[in-house]
PDB file of C-alpha atoms in Angstrom:
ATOM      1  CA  UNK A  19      51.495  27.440  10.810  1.00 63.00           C
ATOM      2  CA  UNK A  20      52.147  28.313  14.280  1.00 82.00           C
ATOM      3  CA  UNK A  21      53.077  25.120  17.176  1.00 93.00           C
ATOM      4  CA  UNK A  22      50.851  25.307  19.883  1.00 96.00           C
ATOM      5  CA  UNK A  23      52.311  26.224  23.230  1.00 97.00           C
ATOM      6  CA  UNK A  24      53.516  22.985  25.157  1.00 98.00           C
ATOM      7  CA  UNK A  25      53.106  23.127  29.027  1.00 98.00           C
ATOM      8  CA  UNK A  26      53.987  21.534  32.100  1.00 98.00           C
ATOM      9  CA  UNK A  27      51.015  21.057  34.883  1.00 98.00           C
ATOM     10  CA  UNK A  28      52.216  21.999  38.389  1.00 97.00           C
ATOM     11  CA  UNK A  29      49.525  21.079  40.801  1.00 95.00           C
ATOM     12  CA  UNK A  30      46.818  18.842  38.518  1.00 93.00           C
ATOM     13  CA  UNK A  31      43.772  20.530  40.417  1.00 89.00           C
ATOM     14  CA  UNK A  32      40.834  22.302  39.282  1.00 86.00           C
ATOM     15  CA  UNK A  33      42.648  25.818  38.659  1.00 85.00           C
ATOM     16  CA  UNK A  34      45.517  24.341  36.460  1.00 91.00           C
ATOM     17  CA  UNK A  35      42.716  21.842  34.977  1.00 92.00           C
ATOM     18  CA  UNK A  36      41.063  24.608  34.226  1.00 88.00           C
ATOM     19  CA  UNK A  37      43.398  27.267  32.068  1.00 91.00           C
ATOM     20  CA  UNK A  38      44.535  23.574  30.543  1.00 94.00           C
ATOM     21  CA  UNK A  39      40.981  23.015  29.308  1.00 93.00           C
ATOM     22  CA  UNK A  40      41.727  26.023  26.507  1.00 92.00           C
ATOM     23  CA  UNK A  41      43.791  23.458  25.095  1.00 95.00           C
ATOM     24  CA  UNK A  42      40.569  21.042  24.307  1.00 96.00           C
ATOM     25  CA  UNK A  43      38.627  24.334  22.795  1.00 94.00           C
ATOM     26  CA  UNK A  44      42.113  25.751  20.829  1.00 95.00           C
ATOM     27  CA  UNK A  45      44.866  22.629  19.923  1.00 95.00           C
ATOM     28  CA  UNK A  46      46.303  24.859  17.499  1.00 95.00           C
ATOM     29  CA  UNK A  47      47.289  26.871  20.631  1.00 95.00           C
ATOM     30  CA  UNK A  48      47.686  25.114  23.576  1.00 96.00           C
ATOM     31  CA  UNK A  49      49.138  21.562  24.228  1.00 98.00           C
ATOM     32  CA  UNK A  50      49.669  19.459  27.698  1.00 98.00           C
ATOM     33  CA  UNK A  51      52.243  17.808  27.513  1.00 98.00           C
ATOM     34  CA  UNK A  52      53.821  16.770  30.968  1.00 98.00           C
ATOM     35  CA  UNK A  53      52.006  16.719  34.885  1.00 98.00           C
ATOM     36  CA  UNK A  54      53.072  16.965  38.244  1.00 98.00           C
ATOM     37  CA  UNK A  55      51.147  16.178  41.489  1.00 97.00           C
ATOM     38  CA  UNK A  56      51.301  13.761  44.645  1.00 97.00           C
ATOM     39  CA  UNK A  57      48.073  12.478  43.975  1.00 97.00           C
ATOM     40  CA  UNK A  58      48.119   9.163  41.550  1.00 97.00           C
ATOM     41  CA  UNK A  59      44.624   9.177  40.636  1.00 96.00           C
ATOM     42  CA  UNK A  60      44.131  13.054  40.430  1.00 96.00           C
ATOM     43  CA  UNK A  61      47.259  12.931  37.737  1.00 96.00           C
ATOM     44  CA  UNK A  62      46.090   9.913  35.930  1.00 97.00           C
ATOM     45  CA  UNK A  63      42.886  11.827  35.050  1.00 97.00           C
ATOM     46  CA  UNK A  64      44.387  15.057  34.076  1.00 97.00           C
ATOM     47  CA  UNK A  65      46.530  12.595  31.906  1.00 97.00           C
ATOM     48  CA  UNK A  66      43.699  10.733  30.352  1.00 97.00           C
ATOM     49  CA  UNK A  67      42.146  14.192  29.794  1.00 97.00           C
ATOM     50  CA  UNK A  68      44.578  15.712  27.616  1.00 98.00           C
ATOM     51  CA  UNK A  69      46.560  12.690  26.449  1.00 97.00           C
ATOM     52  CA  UNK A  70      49.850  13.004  28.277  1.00 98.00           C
ATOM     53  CA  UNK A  71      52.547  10.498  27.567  1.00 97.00           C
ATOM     54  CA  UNK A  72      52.846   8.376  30.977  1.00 97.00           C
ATOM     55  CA  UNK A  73      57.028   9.311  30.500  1.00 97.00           C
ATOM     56  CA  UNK A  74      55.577  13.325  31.481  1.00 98.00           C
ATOM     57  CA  UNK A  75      54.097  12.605  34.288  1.00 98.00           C
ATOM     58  CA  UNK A  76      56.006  12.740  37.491  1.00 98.00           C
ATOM     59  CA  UNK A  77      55.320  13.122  41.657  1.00 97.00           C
ATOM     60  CA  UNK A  78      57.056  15.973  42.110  1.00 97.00           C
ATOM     61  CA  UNK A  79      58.727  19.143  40.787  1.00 98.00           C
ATOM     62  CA  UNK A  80      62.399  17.850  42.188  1.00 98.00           C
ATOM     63  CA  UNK A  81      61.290  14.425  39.547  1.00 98.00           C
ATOM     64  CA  UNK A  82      60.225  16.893  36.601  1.00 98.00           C
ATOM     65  CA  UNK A  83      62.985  18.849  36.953  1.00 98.00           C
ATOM     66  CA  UNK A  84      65.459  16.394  36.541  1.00 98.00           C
ATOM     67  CA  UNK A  85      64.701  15.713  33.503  1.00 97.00           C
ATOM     68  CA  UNK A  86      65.230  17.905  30.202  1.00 97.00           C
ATOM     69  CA  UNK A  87      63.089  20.678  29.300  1.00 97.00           C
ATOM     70  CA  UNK A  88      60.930  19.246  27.190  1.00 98.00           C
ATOM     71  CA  UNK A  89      58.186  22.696  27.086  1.00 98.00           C
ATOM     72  CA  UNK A  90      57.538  25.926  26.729  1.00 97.00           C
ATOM     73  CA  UNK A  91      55.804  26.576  30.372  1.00 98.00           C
ATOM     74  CA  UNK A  92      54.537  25.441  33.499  1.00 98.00           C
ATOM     75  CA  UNK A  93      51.169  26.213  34.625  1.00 97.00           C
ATOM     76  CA  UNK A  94      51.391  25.827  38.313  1.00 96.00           C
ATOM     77  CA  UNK A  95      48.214  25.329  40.124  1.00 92.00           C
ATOM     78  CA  UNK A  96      49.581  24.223  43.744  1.00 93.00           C
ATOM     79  CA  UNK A  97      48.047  25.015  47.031  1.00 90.00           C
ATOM     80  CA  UNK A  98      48.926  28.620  48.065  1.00 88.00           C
ATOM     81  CA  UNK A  99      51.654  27.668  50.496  1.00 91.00           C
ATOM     82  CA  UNK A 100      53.577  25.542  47.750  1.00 93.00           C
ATOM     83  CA  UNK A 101      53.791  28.270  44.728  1.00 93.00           C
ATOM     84  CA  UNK A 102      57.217  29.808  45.607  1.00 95.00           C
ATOM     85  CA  UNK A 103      58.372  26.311  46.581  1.00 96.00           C
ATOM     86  CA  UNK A 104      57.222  24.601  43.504  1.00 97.00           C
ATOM     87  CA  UNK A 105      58.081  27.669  40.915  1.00 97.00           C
ATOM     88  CA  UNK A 106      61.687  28.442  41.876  1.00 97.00           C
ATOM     89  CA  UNK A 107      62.783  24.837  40.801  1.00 98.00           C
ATOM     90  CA  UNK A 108      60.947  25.661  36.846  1.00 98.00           C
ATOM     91  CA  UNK A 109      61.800  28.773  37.107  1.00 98.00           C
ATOM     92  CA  UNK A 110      65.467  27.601  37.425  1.00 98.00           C
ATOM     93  CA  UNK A 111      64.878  24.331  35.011  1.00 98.00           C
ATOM     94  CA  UNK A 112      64.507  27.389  32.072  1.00 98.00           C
ATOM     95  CA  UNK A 113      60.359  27.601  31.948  1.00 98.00           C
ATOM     96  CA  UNK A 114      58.498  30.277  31.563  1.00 98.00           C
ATOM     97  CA  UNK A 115      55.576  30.185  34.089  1.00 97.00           C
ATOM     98  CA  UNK A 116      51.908  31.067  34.540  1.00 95.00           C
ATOM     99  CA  UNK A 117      51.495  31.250  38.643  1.00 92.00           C
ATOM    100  CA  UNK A 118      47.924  31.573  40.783  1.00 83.00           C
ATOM    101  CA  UNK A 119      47.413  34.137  42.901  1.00 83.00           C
ATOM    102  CA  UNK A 120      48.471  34.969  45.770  1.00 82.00           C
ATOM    103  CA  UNK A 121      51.726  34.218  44.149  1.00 84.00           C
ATOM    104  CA  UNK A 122      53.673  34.540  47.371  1.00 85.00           C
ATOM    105  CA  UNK A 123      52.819  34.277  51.211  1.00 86.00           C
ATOM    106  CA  UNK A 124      55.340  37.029  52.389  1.00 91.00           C
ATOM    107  CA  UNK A 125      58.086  39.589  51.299  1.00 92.00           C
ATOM    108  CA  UNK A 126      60.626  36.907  51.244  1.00 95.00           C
ATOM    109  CA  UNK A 127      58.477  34.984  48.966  1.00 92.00           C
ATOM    110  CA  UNK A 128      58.496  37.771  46.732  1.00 92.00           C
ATOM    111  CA  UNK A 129      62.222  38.141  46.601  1.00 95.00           C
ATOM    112  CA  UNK A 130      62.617  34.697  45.624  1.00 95.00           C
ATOM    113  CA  UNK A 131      60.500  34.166  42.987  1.00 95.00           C
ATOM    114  CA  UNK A 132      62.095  37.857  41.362  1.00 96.00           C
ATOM    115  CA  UNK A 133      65.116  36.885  41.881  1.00 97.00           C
ATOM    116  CA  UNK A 134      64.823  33.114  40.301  1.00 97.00           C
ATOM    117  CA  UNK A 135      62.608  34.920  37.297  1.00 97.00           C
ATOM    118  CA  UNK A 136      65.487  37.514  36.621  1.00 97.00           C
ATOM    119  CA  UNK A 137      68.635  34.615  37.115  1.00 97.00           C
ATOM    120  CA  UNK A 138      67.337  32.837  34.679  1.00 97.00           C
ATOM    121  CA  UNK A 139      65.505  35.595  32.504  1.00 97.00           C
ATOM    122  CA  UNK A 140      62.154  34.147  32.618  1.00 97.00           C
ATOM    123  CA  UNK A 141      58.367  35.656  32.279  1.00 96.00           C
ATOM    124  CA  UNK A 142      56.360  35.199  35.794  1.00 95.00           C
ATOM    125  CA  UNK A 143      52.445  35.739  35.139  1.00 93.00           C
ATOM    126  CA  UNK A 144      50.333  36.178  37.830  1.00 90.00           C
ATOM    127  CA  UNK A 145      46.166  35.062  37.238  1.00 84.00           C
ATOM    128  CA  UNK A 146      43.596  37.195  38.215  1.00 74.00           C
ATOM    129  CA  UNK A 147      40.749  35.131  37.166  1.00 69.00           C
ATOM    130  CA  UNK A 148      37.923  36.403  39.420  1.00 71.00           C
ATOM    131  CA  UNK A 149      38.079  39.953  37.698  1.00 69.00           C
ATOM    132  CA  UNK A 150      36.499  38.047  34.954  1.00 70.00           C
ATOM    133  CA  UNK A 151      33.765  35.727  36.565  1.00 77.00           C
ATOM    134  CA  UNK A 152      30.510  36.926  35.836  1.00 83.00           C
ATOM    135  CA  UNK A 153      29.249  38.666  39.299  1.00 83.00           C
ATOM    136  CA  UNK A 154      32.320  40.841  39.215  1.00 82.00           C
ATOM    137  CA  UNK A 155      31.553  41.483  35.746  1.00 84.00           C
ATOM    138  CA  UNK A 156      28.446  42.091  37.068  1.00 88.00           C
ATOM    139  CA  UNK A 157      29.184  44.665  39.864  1.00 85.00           C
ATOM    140  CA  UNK A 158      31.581  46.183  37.842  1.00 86.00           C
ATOM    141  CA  UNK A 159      28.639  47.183  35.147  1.00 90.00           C
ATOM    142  CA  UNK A 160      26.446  48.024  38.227  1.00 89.00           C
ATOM    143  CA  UNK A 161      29.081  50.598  39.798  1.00 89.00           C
ATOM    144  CA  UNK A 162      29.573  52.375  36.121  1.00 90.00           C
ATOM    145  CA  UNK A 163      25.900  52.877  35.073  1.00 92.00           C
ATOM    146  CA  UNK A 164      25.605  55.177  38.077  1.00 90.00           C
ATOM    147  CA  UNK A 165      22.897  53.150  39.453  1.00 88.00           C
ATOM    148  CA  UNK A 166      24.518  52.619  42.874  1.00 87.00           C
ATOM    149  CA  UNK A 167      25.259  56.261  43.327  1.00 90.00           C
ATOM    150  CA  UNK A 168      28.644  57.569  43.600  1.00 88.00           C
ATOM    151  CA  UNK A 169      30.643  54.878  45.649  1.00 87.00           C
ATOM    152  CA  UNK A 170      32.921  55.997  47.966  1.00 88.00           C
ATOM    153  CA  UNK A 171      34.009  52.618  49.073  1.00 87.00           C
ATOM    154  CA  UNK A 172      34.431  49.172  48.633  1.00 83.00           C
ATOM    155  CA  UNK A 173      35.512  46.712  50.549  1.00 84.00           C
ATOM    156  CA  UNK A 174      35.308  43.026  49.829  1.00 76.00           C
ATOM    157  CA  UNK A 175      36.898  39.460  50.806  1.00 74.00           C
ATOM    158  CA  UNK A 176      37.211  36.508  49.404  1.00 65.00           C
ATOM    159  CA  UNK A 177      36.653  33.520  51.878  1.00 57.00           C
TER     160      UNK A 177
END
């Protein structure tokens, strides 16, 4: 039988809480097992949800860090500004990591995180969740069917 993947919550908001909620649906596949986030009651919830040891569950990245790896991956939710911030130190720490988009605020952004993934020879994947929400899903359908016409182009924001 196969272990179930054991990760590390960066950032214990709704994004993270969300891809951790696969966990509660597929145990076989997916286990929390440590948190990280500046807000006590926000990380005591995500703990009650999924059962984390109160030992896993830390303030910051520079506190999970210190201690040994004890997963396979971090999930890292954090506000935009905080991903390359907040992923560099797992990234270093040996994890593997599953990063929201945008994944970086500017070229030098970019070059860290590459050059923290390739150091240390670890996987960087980037979520593109809305391609899968249903109105996208939607337009998508719309767009092939023809029934729009032939579409030029498309331009659209996300606010």
């Amino acid at each position: 039988m196969e272990k179930p993947l054991k990760v590390v919550l960066v950032g214990a908001g709704s994004r993270a809480d969300r891809y951790a909620s696969e966990s509660l649906h597929h145990p076989e596949k997916l286990k929390v097992v440590g948190i990280v986030d500046p807000d006590p009651v926000r990380r005591e919830l995500i703990r009650e949800k999924y059962s984390v040891d109160k030992d896993n569950c830390f303030d910051t990245v520079d506190e999970f860090v210190q201690r040994d790896k004890f997963a396979d991956a971090v999930i890292n939710g954090t506000l935009d500004h905080l991903h390359v911030s907040t992923s560099v130190p797992v990234l270093d720490k040996g994890y593997d990591l599953l990063l929201e988009k945008p994944f970086a605020l500017n070229p030098d952004q970019i070059k860290q995180l590459q050059d923290a993934a390739e150091r240390n020879g670890r996987k960087v994947v980037i979520c593109h969740v809305l391609r899968y929400t249903p109105f996208y899903c939607a337009i998508k359908e719309a767009i092939l069917s023809g029934e729009l016409g032939k579409i030029v182009s498309i331009e659209m924001s996300e606010h």
